[in-house]
Amino acid sequence: MVDRGQAYTLEGIVAALVVLAGVFFAIQATTAAPQAAGASSPHAEQHDRALTASALVAADDETIREALLYWDGSAFHCTTGESYYTGAADDGGDCPSSDAVPPLDFGESIADALGPRYTYNVILAYNDTTDRTTRRMVYQGEPGDGAIRATTTVVLTDGHNLTRENGDESEQRLGESGSFYAPDLETDGPSSGREEYLYNVVSVEVVAWRA
């Protein structure tokens, strides 16, 4: 009887340990799930920040400038209904049939760096005659929780040429366009219209968050 009682006691202890182990693993799984999804993990946030910055690093000034100058007089080329892009990147080349990011190297580099798991906006900011003005280049909605931002600055001069619909450089110089979204900051004096003189400075901000 004593041996049987000891066996029952041992079985009870083992069963209790199994239950405790199950509870422990359940708690671990519950607490780990949000971090695995990147909702609140500092590591995930750091990864997103690096990824967003790399999207701009992958595109040099000339690549970004080409996209900034991809302007048809009232809107960016290849937009329909809005003056900004609302969709994902296409394969490049000529204008796509639907809203997309610019069908240029800049648009492709952003899409390649971020991939389908991220939603993003590209916001331009530039000097106006009296204050700072912003314009949407890509807009896919209000940024979600944990959105990460990366910014770079591109200088435009009077001698830079607008970009054609097919991505080639046009013959129209920025200082002579008269219909560009950002104004010419140097319109008076000997610097007006000269190729090497400042036209404007555009800040390009990429805002990315997990879809």
mmCIF file with all atom_site columns, C-alpha atoms in Angstrom:
data_model
loop_
_atom_site.group_PDB
_atom_site.id
_atom_site.type_symbol
_atom_site.label_atom_id
_atom_site.label_alt_id
_atom_site.label_comp_id
_atom_site.label_asym_id
_atom_site.label_entity_id
_atom_site.label_seq_id
_atom_site.pdbx_PDB_ins_code
_atom_site.Cartn_x
_atom_site.Cartn_y
_atom_site.Cartn_z
_atom_site.occupancy
_atom_site.B_iso_or_equiv
_atom_site.pdbx_formal_charge
_atom_site.auth_seq_id
_atom_site.auth_comp_id
_atom_site.auth_asym_id
_atom_site.auth_atom_id
_atom_site.pdbx_PDB_model_num
ATOM 1   C CA . MET A 1 1   ? 0.000  0.000  0.000   1.00 0.00 ? 1   MET A CA 1
ATOM 2   C CA . VAL A 1 2   ? 2.849  2.344  0.836   1.00 0.00 ? 2   VAL A CA 1
ATOM 3   C CA . ASP A 1 3   ? 4.483  1.705  -2.549  1.00 0.00 ? 3   ASP A CA 1
ATOM 4   C CA . ARG A 1 4   ? 1.189  2.264  -4.335  1.00 0.00 ? 4   ARG A CA 1
ATOM 5   C CA . GLY A 1 5   ? 0.643  5.514  -2.459  1.00 0.00 ? 5   GLY A CA 1
ATOM 6   C CA . GLN A 1 6   ? 4.104  6.701  -3.381  1.00 0.00 ? 6   GLN A CA 1
ATOM 7   C CA . ALA A 1 7   ? 3.403  5.861  -7.022  1.00 0.00 ? 7   ALA A CA 1
ATOM 8   C CA . TYR A 1 8   ? 0.179  7.874  -6.936  1.00 0.00 ? 8   TYR A CA 1
ATOM 9   C CA . THR A 1 9   ? 2.038  10.784 -5.336  1.00 0.00 ? 9   THR A CA 1
ATOM 10  C CA . LEU A 1 10  ? 4.775  10.626 -7.974  1.00 0.00 ? 10  LEU A CA 1
ATOM 11  C CA . GLU A 1 11  ? 2.181  10.536 -10.767 1.00 0.00 ? 11  GLU A CA 1
ATOM 12  C CA . GLY A 1 12  ? 0.469  13.580 -9.301  1.00 0.00 ? 12  GLY A CA 1
ATOM 13  C CA . ILE A 1 13  ? 3.720  15.524 -9.177  1.00 0.00 ? 13  ILE A CA 1
ATOM 14  C CA . VAL A 1 14  ? 4.551  14.609 -12.763 1.00 0.00 ? 14  VAL A CA 1
ATOM 15  C CA . ALA A 1 15  ? 1.059  15.611 -13.926 1.00 0.00 ? 15  ALA A CA 1
ATOM 16  C CA . ALA A 1 16  ? 1.372  18.943 -12.137 1.00 0.00 ? 16  ALA A CA 1
ATOM 17  C CA . LEU A 1 17  ? 4.715  19.574 -13.782 1.00 0.00 ? 17  LEU A CA 1
ATOM 18  C CA . VAL A 1 18  ? 3.225  18.805 -17.194 1.00 0.00 ? 18  VAL A CA 1
ATOM 19  C CA . VAL A 1 19  ? 0.388  21.280 -16.579 1.00 0.00 ? 19  VAL A CA 1
ATOM 20  C CA . LEU A 1 20  ? 2.806  23.965 -15.393 1.00 0.00 ? 20  LEU A CA 1
ATOM 21  C CA . ALA A 1 21  ? 5.009  23.394 -18.423 1.00 0.00 ? 21  ALA A CA 1
ATOM 22  C CA . GLY A 1 22  ? 1.980  23.742 -20.705 1.00 0.00 ? 22  GLY A CA 1
ATOM 23  C CA . VAL A 1 23  ? 0.960  27.005 -19.043 1.00 0.00 ? 23  VAL A CA 1
ATOM 24  C CA . PHE A 1 24  ? 4.533  28.314 -19.310 1.00 0.00 ? 24  PHE A CA 1
ATOM 25  C CA . PHE A 1 25  ? 4.789  27.586 -23.029 1.00 0.00 ? 25  PHE A CA 1
ATOM 26  C CA . ALA A 1 26  ? 1.322  29.049 -23.654 1.00 0.00 ? 26  ALA A CA 1
ATOM 27  C CA . ILE A 1 27  ? 2.343  32.295 -21.940 1.00 0.00 ? 27  ILE A CA 1
ATOM 28  C CA . GLN A 1 28  ? 5.576  32.417 -23.928 1.00 0.00 ? 28  GLN A CA 1
ATOM 29  C CA . ALA A 1 29  ? 3.734  31.922 -27.218 1.00 0.00 ? 29  ALA A CA 1
ATOM 30  C CA . THR A 1 30  ? 1.197  34.620 -26.369 1.00 0.00 ? 30  THR A CA 1
ATOM 31  C CA . THR A 1 31  ? 3.786  37.228 -25.446 1.00 0.00 ? 31  THR A CA 1
ATOM 32  C CA . ALA A 1 32  ? 6.030  36.454 -28.401 1.00 0.00 ? 32  ALA A CA 1
ATOM 33  C CA . ALA A 1 33  ? 3.338  36.735 -31.069 1.00 0.00 ? 33  ALA A CA 1
ATOM 34  C CA . PRO A 1 34  ? 3.172  40.562 -31.341 1.00 0.00 ? 34  PRO A CA 1
ATOM 35  C CA . GLN A 1 35  ? 6.953  40.825 -31.566 1.00 0.00 ? 35  GLN A CA 1
ATOM 36  C CA . ALA A 1 36  ? 7.051  38.192 -34.277 1.00 0.00 ? 36  ALA A CA 1
ATOM 37  C CA . ALA A 1 37  ? 4.618  40.323 -36.253 1.00 0.00 ? 37  ALA A CA 1
ATOM 38  C CA . GLY A 1 38  ? 6.767  43.411 -35.680 1.00 0.00 ? 38  GLY A CA 1
ATOM 39  C CA . ALA A 1 39  ? 4.042  45.262 -33.764 1.00 0.00 ? 39  ALA A CA 1
ATOM 40  C CA . SER A 1 40  ? 6.119  46.322 -30.763 1.00 0.00 ? 40  SER A CA 1
ATOM 41  C CA . SER A 1 41  ? 9.546  44.765 -31.109 1.00 0.00 ? 41  SER A CA 1
ATOM 42  C CA . PRO A 1 42  ? 12.448 47.233 -30.893 1.00 0.00 ? 42  PRO A CA 1
ATOM 43  C CA . HIS A 1 43  ? 14.390 44.919 -33.174 1.00 0.00 ? 43  HIS A CA 1
ATOM 44  C CA . ALA A 1 44  ? 11.610 45.009 -35.783 1.00 0.00 ? 44  ALA A CA 1
ATOM 45  C CA . GLU A 1 45  ? 11.417 48.804 -35.549 1.00 0.00 ? 45  GLU A CA 1
ATOM 46  C CA . GLN A 1 46  ? 15.171 49.083 -36.037 1.00 0.00 ? 46  GLN A CA 1
ATOM 47  C CA . HIS A 1 47  ? 14.926 46.767 -39.036 1.00 0.00 ? 47  HIS A CA 1
ATOM 48  C CA . ASP A 1 48  ? 12.123 48.893 -40.549 1.00 0.00 ? 48  ASP A CA 1
ATOM 49  C CA . ARG A 1 49  ? 14.141 52.058 -40.005 1.00 0.00 ? 49  ARG A CA 1
ATOM 50  C CA . ALA A 1 50  ? 17.190 50.605 -41.746 1.00 0.00 ? 50  ALA A CA 1
ATOM 51  C CA . LEU A 1 51  ? 15.053 49.279 -44.595 1.00 0.00 ? 51  LEU A CA 1
ATOM 52  C CA . THR A 1 52  ? 13.360 52.630 -45.166 1.00 0.00 ? 52  THR A CA 1
ATOM 53  C CA . ALA A 1 53  ? 16.689 54.451 -45.146 1.00 0.00 ? 53  ALA A CA 1
ATOM 54  C CA . SER A 1 54  ? 18.122 51.937 -47.603 1.00 0.00 ? 54  SER A CA 1
ATOM 55  C CA . ALA A 1 55  ? 15.275 52.708 -50.004 1.00 0.00 ? 55  ALA A CA 1
ATOM 56  C CA . LEU A 1 56  ? 16.669 56.231 -50.357 1.00 0.00 ? 56  LEU A CA 1
ATOM 57  C CA . VAL A 1 57  ? 20.318 55.195 -50.217 1.00 0.00 ? 57  VAL A CA 1
ATOM 58  C CA . ALA A 1 58  ? 19.724 52.836 -53.140 1.00 0.00 ? 58  ALA A CA 1
ATOM 59  C CA . ALA A 1 59  ? 18.725 55.824 -55.292 1.00 0.00 ? 59  ALA A CA 1
ATOM 60  C CA . ASP A 1 60  ? 21.396 58.447 -55.904 1.00 0.00 ? 60  ASP A CA 1
ATOM 61  C CA . ASP A 1 61  ? 20.665 62.150 -56.401 1.00 0.00 ? 61  ASP A CA 1
ATOM 62  C CA . GLU A 1 62  ? 20.402 61.853 -60.172 1.00 0.00 ? 62  GLU A CA 1
ATOM 63  C CA . THR A 1 63  ? 17.886 59.014 -59.902 1.00 0.00 ? 63  THR A CA 1
ATOM 64  C CA . ILE A 1 64  ? 15.724 60.949 -57.450 1.00 0.00 ? 64  ILE A CA 1
ATOM 65  C CA . ARG A 1 65  ? 16.055 64.185 -59.428 1.00 0.00 ? 65  ARG A CA 1
ATOM 66  C CA . GLU A 1 66  ? 14.850 62.421 -62.574 1.00 0.00 ? 66  GLU A CA 1
ATOM 67  C CA . ALA A 1 67  ? 11.664 61.465 -60.708 1.00 0.00 ? 67  ALA A CA 1
ATOM 68  C CA . LEU A 1 68  ? 11.220 64.954 -59.247 1.00 0.00 ? 68  LEU A CA 1
ATOM 69  C CA . LEU A 1 69  ? 11.373 66.401 -62.773 1.00 0.00 ? 69  LEU A CA 1
ATOM 70  C CA . TYR A 1 70  ? 8.907  63.844 -64.174 1.00 0.00 ? 70  TYR A CA 1
ATOM 71  C CA . TRP A 1 71  ? 6.291  66.565 -64.561 1.00 0.00 ? 71  TRP A CA 1
ATOM 72  C CA . ASP A 1 72  ? 3.891  67.319 -67.413 1.00 0.00 ? 72  ASP A CA 1
ATOM 73  C CA . GLY A 1 73  ? 2.865  70.845 -66.422 1.00 0.00 ? 73  GLY A CA 1
ATOM 74  C CA . SER A 1 74  ? -0.040 70.052 -64.089 1.00 0.00 ? 74  SER A CA 1
ATOM 75  C CA . ALA A 1 75  ? 0.749  66.631 -62.588 1.00 0.00 ? 75  ALA A CA 1
ATOM 76  C CA . PHE A 1 76  ? 3.352  63.904 -62.610 1.00 0.00 ? 76  PHE A CA 1
ATOM 77  C CA . HIS A 1 77  ? 3.363  61.785 -65.757 1.00 0.00 ? 77  HIS A CA 1
ATOM 78  C CA . CYS A 1 78  ? 1.379  58.530 -65.590 1.00 0.00 ? 78  CYS A CA 1
ATOM 79  C CA . THR A 1 79  ? -1.060 59.620 -62.888 1.00 0.00 ? 79  THR A CA 1
ATOM 80  C CA . THR A 1 80  ? -4.805 59.372 -63.489 1.00 0.00 ? 80  THR A CA 1
ATOM 81  C CA . GLY A 1 81  ? -7.318 61.380 -61.522 1.00 0.00 ? 81  GLY A CA 1
ATOM 82  C CA . GLU A 1 82  ? -4.763 62.636 -59.001 1.00 0.00 ? 82  GLU A CA 1
ATOM 83  C CA . SER A 1 83  ? -1.483 64.491 -59.309 1.00 0.00 ? 83  SER A CA 1
ATOM 84  C CA . TYR A 1 84  ? 0.283  61.759 -57.317 1.00 0.00 ? 84  TYR A CA 1
ATOM 85  C CA . TYR A 1 85  ? 0.773  57.998 -57.508 1.00 0.00 ? 85  TYR A CA 1
ATOM 86  C CA . THR A 1 86  ? -1.433 55.654 -55.535 1.00 0.00 ? 86  THR A CA 1
ATOM 87  C CA . GLY A 1 87  ? -0.312 52.142 -56.362 1.00 0.00 ? 87  GLY A CA 1
ATOM 88  C CA . ALA A 1 88  ? 2.636  49.786 -56.391 1.00 0.00 ? 88  ALA A CA 1
ATOM 89  C CA . ALA A 1 89  ? 5.574  49.916 -58.782 1.00 0.00 ? 89  ALA A CA 1
ATOM 90  C CA . ASP A 1 90  ? 5.305  48.581 -62.306 1.00 0.00 ? 90  ASP A CA 1
ATOM 91  C CA . ASP A 1 91  ? 8.092  47.109 -64.385 1.00 0.00 ? 91  ASP A CA 1
ATOM 92  C CA . GLY A 1 92  ? 9.452  50.460 -65.542 1.00 0.00 ? 92  GLY A CA 1
ATOM 93  C CA . GLY A 1 93  ? 9.678  51.842 -69.054 1.00 0.00 ? 93  GLY A CA 1
ATOM 94  C CA . ASP A 1 94  ? 6.819  53.846 -70.493 1.00 0.00 ? 94  ASP A CA 1
ATOM 95  C CA . CYS A 1 95  ? 3.784  55.001 -68.553 1.00 0.00 ? 95  CYS A CA 1
ATOM 96  C CA . PRO A 1 96  ? 1.814  52.136 -67.025 1.00 0.00 ? 96  PRO A CA 1
ATOM 97  C CA . SER A 1 97  ? -1.899 51.784 -67.637 1.00 0.00 ? 97  SER A CA 1
ATOM 98  C CA . SER A 1 98  ? -2.835 52.267 -63.983 1.00 0.00 ? 98  SER A CA 1
ATOM 99  C CA . ASP A 1 99  ? -1.738 54.476 -61.110 1.00 0.00 ? 99  ASP A CA 1
ATOM 100 C CA . ALA A 1 100 ? 1.718  53.516 -59.903 1.00 0.00 ? 100 ALA A CA 1
ATOM 101 C CA . VAL A 1 101 ? 4.889  55.001 -58.539 1.00 0.00 ? 101 VAL A CA 1
ATOM 102 C CA . PRO A 1 102 ? 7.025  56.666 -61.221 1.00 0.00 ? 102 PRO A CA 1
ATOM 103 C CA . PRO A 1 103 ? 7.981  54.121 -63.897 1.00 0.00 ? 103 PRO A CA 1
ATOM 104 C CA . LEU A 1 104 ? 11.590 55.173 -63.404 1.00 0.00 ? 104 LEU A CA 1
ATOM 105 C CA . ASP A 1 105 ? 14.594 53.887 -61.464 1.00 0.00 ? 105 ASP A CA 1
ATOM 106 C CA . PHE A 1 106 ? 13.555 55.787 -58.328 1.00 0.00 ? 106 PHE A CA 1
ATOM 107 C CA . GLY A 1 107 ? 10.139 54.148 -58.166 1.00 0.00 ? 107 GLY A CA 1
ATOM 108 C CA . GLU A 1 108 ? 11.627 50.724 -58.776 1.00 0.00 ? 108 GLU A CA 1
ATOM 109 C CA . SER A 1 109 ? 14.326 51.170 -56.144 1.00 0.00 ? 109 SER A CA 1
ATOM 110 C CA . ILE A 1 110 ? 11.748 52.109 -53.483 1.00 0.00 ? 110 ILE A CA 1
ATOM 111 C CA . ALA A 1 111 ? 9.551  49.131 -54.340 1.00 0.00 ? 111 ALA A CA 1
ATOM 112 C CA . ASP A 1 112 ? 12.498 46.721 -54.474 1.00 0.00 ? 112 ASP A CA 1
ATOM 113 C CA . ALA A 1 113 ? 13.887 47.903 -51.133 1.00 0.00 ? 113 ALA A CA 1
ATOM 114 C CA . LEU A 1 114 ? 10.590 47.794 -49.240 1.00 0.00 ? 114 LEU A CA 1
ATOM 115 C CA . GLY A 1 115 ? 8.886  44.865 -50.945 1.00 0.00 ? 115 GLY A CA 1
ATOM 116 C CA . PRO A 1 116 ? 5.195  43.905 -50.771 1.00 0.00 ? 116 PRO A CA 1
ATOM 117 C CA . ARG A 1 117 ? 5.068  43.751 -46.951 1.00 0.00 ? 117 ARG A CA 1
ATOM 118 C CA . TYR A 1 118 ? 5.266  47.537 -46.641 1.00 0.00 ? 118 TYR A CA 1
ATOM 119 C CA . THR A 1 119 ? 2.953  50.385 -47.537 1.00 0.00 ? 119 THR A CA 1
ATOM 120 C CA . TYR A 1 120 ? 4.575  53.747 -48.101 1.00 0.00 ? 120 TYR A CA 1
ATOM 121 C CA . ASN A 1 121 ? 4.160  57.388 -49.010 1.00 0.00 ? 121 ASN A CA 1
ATOM 122 C CA . VAL A 1 122 ? 6.661  59.719 -50.663 1.00 0.00 ? 122 VAL A CA 1
ATOM 123 C CA . ILE A 1 123 ? 6.236  63.362 -49.635 1.00 0.00 ? 123 ILE A CA 1
ATOM 124 C CA . LEU A 1 124 ? 8.057  66.306 -51.210 1.00 0.00 ? 124 LEU A CA 1
ATOM 125 C CA . ALA A 1 125 ? 8.728  69.556 -49.354 1.00 0.00 ? 125 ALA A CA 1
ATOM 126 C CA . TYR A 1 126 ? 10.166 72.683 -50.929 1.00 0.00 ? 126 TYR A CA 1
ATOM 127 C CA . ASN A 1 127 ? 10.457 76.404 -50.361 1.00 0.00 ? 127 ASN A CA 1
ATOM 128 C CA . ASP A 1 128 ? 7.730  78.674 -51.644 1.00 0.00 ? 128 ASP A CA 1
ATOM 129 C CA . THR A 1 129 ? 7.975  82.430 -51.829 1.00 0.00 ? 129 THR A CA 1
ATOM 130 C CA . THR A 1 130 ? 6.913  82.835 -48.195 1.00 0.00 ? 130 THR A CA 1
ATOM 131 C CA . ASP A 1 131 ? 6.797  79.419 -46.518 1.00 0.00 ? 131 ASP A CA 1
ATOM 132 C CA . ARG A 1 132 ? 7.411  75.675 -46.821 1.00 0.00 ? 132 ARG A CA 1
ATOM 133 C CA . THR A 1 133 ? 5.059  73.681 -49.083 1.00 0.00 ? 133 THR A CA 1
ATOM 134 C CA . THR A 1 134 ? 4.494  69.919 -49.307 1.00 0.00 ? 134 THR A CA 1
ATOM 135 C CA . ARG A 1 135 ? 3.290  67.785 -52.205 1.00 0.00 ? 135 ARG A CA 1
ATOM 136 C CA . ARG A 1 136 ? 2.456  64.104 -52.464 1.00 0.00 ? 136 ARG A CA 1
ATOM 137 C CA . MET A 1 137 ? 4.458  62.075 -54.938 1.00 0.00 ? 137 MET A CA 1
ATOM 138 C CA . VAL A 1 138 ? 3.188  58.688 -53.723 1.00 0.00 ? 138 VAL A CA 1
ATOM 139 C CA . TYR A 1 139 ? 0.240  58.383 -51.347 1.00 0.00 ? 139 TYR A CA 1
ATOM 140 C CA . GLN A 1 140 ? -1.112 55.023 -50.190 1.00 0.00 ? 140 GLN A CA 1
ATOM 141 C CA . GLY A 1 141 ? -2.990 56.116 -47.064 1.00 0.00 ? 141 GLY A CA 1
ATOM 142 C CA . GLU A 1 142 ? -2.451 57.405 -43.552 1.00 0.00 ? 142 GLU A CA 1
ATOM 143 C CA . PRO A 1 143 ? 0.682  55.928 -41.964 1.00 0.00 ? 143 PRO A CA 1
ATOM 144 C CA . GLY A 1 144 ? 0.022  52.997 -39.641 1.00 0.00 ? 144 GLY A CA 1
ATOM 145 C CA . ASP A 1 145 ? 1.410  52.398 -36.148 1.00 0.00 ? 145 ASP A CA 1
ATOM 146 C CA . GLY A 1 146 ? 5.174  52.287 -36.018 1.00 0.00 ? 146 GLY A CA 1
ATOM 147 C CA . ALA A 1 147 ? 5.659  54.160 -39.308 1.00 0.00 ? 147 ALA A CA 1
ATOM 148 C CA . ILE A 1 148 ? 9.301  54.934 -40.055 1.00 0.00 ? 148 ILE A CA 1
ATOM 149 C CA . ARG A 1 149 ? 10.582 57.993 -41.936 1.00 0.00 ? 149 ARG A CA 1
ATOM 150 C CA . ALA A 1 150 ? 13.706 58.621 -43.971 1.00 0.00 ? 150 ALA A CA 1
ATOM 151 C CA . THR A 1 151 ? 14.580 61.886 -45.707 1.00 0.00 ? 151 THR A CA 1
ATOM 152 C CA . THR A 1 152 ? 17.063 63.139 -48.264 1.00 0.00 ? 152 THR A CA 1
ATOM 153 C CA . THR A 1 153 ? 17.503 66.513 -49.978 1.00 0.00 ? 153 THR A CA 1
ATOM 154 C CA . VAL A 1 154 ? 17.978 67.194 -53.698 1.00 0.00 ? 154 VAL A CA 1
ATOM 155 C CA . VAL A 1 155 ? 19.072 70.516 -55.200 1.00 0.00 ? 155 VAL A CA 1
ATOM 156 C CA . LEU A 1 156 ? 17.440 71.682 -58.441 1.00 0.00 ? 156 LEU A CA 1
ATOM 157 C CA . THR A 1 157 ? 19.052 74.312 -60.656 1.00 0.00 ? 157 THR A CA 1
ATOM 158 C CA . ASP A 1 158 ? 17.737 76.348 -63.568 1.00 0.00 ? 158 ASP A CA 1
ATOM 159 C CA . GLY A 1 159 ? 19.758 74.202 -65.962 1.00 0.00 ? 159 GLY A CA 1
ATOM 160 C CA . HIS A 1 160 ? 18.155 70.873 -65.049 1.00 0.00 ? 160 HIS A CA 1
ATOM 161 C CA . ASN A 1 161 ? 15.830 69.548 -67.737 1.00 0.00 ? 161 ASN A CA 1
ATOM 162 C CA . LEU A 1 162 ? 12.358 68.140 -67.179 1.00 0.00 ? 162 LEU A CA 1
ATOM 163 C CA . THR A 1 163 ? 11.862 64.403 -67.711 1.00 0.00 ? 163 THR A CA 1
ATOM 164 C CA . ARG A 1 164 ? 9.731  63.194 -70.624 1.00 0.00 ? 164 ARG A CA 1
ATOM 165 C CA . GLU A 1 165 ? 6.884  60.704 -70.299 1.00 0.00 ? 165 GLU A CA 1
ATOM 166 C CA . ASN A 1 166 ? 9.136  57.909 -71.588 1.00 0.00 ? 166 ASN A CA 1
ATOM 167 C CA . GLY A 1 167 ? 11.805 58.706 -69.008 1.00 0.00 ? 167 GLY A CA 1
ATOM 168 C CA . ASP A 1 168 ? 14.175 60.565 -71.339 1.00 0.00 ? 168 ASP A CA 1
ATOM 169 C CA . GLU A 1 169 ? 15.427 64.060 -70.638 1.00 0.00 ? 169 GLU A CA 1
ATOM 170 C CA . SER A 1 170 ? 13.415 66.730 -72.430 1.00 0.00 ? 170 SER A CA 1
ATOM 171 C CA . GLU A 1 171 ? 14.795 69.892 -74.009 1.00 0.00 ? 171 GLU A CA 1
ATOM 172 C CA . GLN A 1 172 ? 12.837 72.124 -71.645 1.00 0.00 ? 172 GLN A CA 1
ATOM 173 C CA . ARG A 1 173 ? 14.954 73.532 -68.858 1.00 0.00 ? 173 ARG A CA 1
ATOM 174 C CA . LEU A 1 174 ? 13.486 73.916 -65.410 1.00 0.00 ? 174 LEU A CA 1
ATOM 175 C CA . GLY A 1 175 ? 14.250 77.609 -65.265 1.00 0.00 ? 175 GLY A CA 1
ATOM 176 C CA . GLU A 1 176 ? 12.176 78.155 -68.416 1.00 0.00 ? 176 GLU A CA 1
ATOM 177 C CA . SER A 1 177 ? 9.215  75.867 -67.675 1.00 0.00 ? 177 SER A CA 1
ATOM 178 C CA . GLY A 1 178 ? 6.955  78.322 -65.832 1.00 0.00 ? 178 GLY A CA 1
ATOM 179 C CA . SER A 1 179 ? 4.591  75.509 -64.784 1.00 0.00 ? 179 SER A CA 1
ATOM 180 C CA . PHE A 1 180 ? 6.667  73.407 -62.389 1.00 0.00 ? 180 PHE A CA 1
ATOM 181 C CA . TYR A 1 181 ? 5.147  72.613 -58.985 1.00 0.00 ? 181 TYR A CA 1
ATOM 182 C CA . ALA A 1 182 ? 8.020  74.205 -57.072 1.00 0.00 ? 182 ALA A CA 1
ATOM 183 C CA . PRO A 1 183 ? 8.683  77.895 -57.776 1.00 0.00 ? 183 PRO A CA 1
ATOM 184 C CA . ASP A 1 184 ? 11.976 79.370 -58.912 1.00 0.00 ? 184 ASP A CA 1
ATOM 185 C CA . LEU A 1 185 ? 13.565 81.035 -55.884 1.00 0.00 ? 185 LEU A CA 1
ATOM 186 C CA . GLU A 1 186 ? 15.904 83.110 -58.066 1.00 0.00 ? 186 GLU A CA 1
ATOM 187 C CA . THR A 1 187 ? 13.769 85.122 -60.473 1.00 0.00 ? 187 THR A CA 1
ATOM 188 C CA . ASP A 1 188 ? 15.474 88.503 -60.264 1.00 0.00 ? 188 ASP A CA 1
ATOM 189 C CA . GLY A 1 189 ? 18.975 89.734 -60.893 1.00 0.00 ? 189 GLY A CA 1
ATOM 190 C CA . PRO A 1 190 ? 21.867 88.244 -62.854 1.00 0.00 ? 190 PRO A CA 1
ATOM 191 C CA . SER A 1 191 ? 21.267 84.684 -61.555 1.00 0.00 ? 191 SER A CA 1
ATOM 192 C CA . SER A 1 192 ? 17.820 84.404 -63.116 1.00 0.00 ? 192 SER A CA 1
ATOM 193 C CA . GLY A 1 193 ? 17.651 81.611 -65.684 1.00 0.00 ? 193 GLY A CA 1
ATOM 194 C CA . ARG A 1 194 ? 21.330 80.745 -65.598 1.00 0.00 ? 194 ARG A CA 1
ATOM 195 C CA . GLU A 1 195 ? 22.055 77.050 -65.847 1.00 0.00 ? 195 GLU A CA 1
ATOM 196 C CA . GLU A 1 196 ? 24.141 76.710 -62.700 1.00 0.00 ? 196 GLU A CA 1
ATOM 197 C CA . TYR A 1 197 ? 21.991 78.838 -60.394 1.00 0.00 ? 197 TYR A CA 1
ATOM 198 C CA . LEU A 1 198 ? 19.660 77.556 -57.734 1.00 0.00 ? 198 LEU A CA 1
ATOM 199 C CA . TYR A 1 199 ? 16.051 76.861 -58.682 1.00 0.00 ? 199 TYR A CA 1
ATOM 200 C CA . ASN A 1 200 ? 14.820 75.215 -55.476 1.00 0.00 ? 200 ASN A CA 1
ATOM 201 C CA . VAL A 1 201 ? 15.758 72.622 -52.846 1.00 0.00 ? 201 VAL A CA 1
ATOM 202 C CA . VAL A 1 202 ? 13.406 69.638 -52.473 1.00 0.00 ? 202 VAL A CA 1
ATOM 203 C CA . SER A 1 203 ? 13.251 67.420 -49.406 1.00 0.00 ? 203 SER A CA 1
ATOM 204 C CA . VAL A 1 204 ? 12.152 63.857 -50.271 1.00 0.00 ? 204 VAL A CA 1
ATOM 205 C CA . GLU A 1 205 ? 10.624 61.912 -47.389 1.00 0.00 ? 205 GLU A CA 1
ATOM 206 C CA . VAL A 1 206 ? 9.716  58.208 -47.525 1.00 0.00 ? 206 VAL A CA 1
ATOM 207 C CA . VAL A 1 207 ? 7.206  57.124 -44.861 1.00 0.00 ? 207 VAL A CA 1
ATOM 208 C CA . ALA A 1 208 ? 6.874  53.340 -44.603 1.00 0.00 ? 208 ALA A CA 1
ATOM 209 C CA . TRP A 1 209 ? 4.851  51.024 -42.402 1.00 0.00 ? 209 TRP A CA 1
ATOM 210 C CA . ARG A 1 210 ? 4.008  47.321 -42.390 1.00 0.00 ? 210 ARG A CA 1
ATOM 211 C CA . ALA A 1 211 ? 0.980  46.490 -44.506 1.00 0.00 ? 211 ALA A CA 1
#
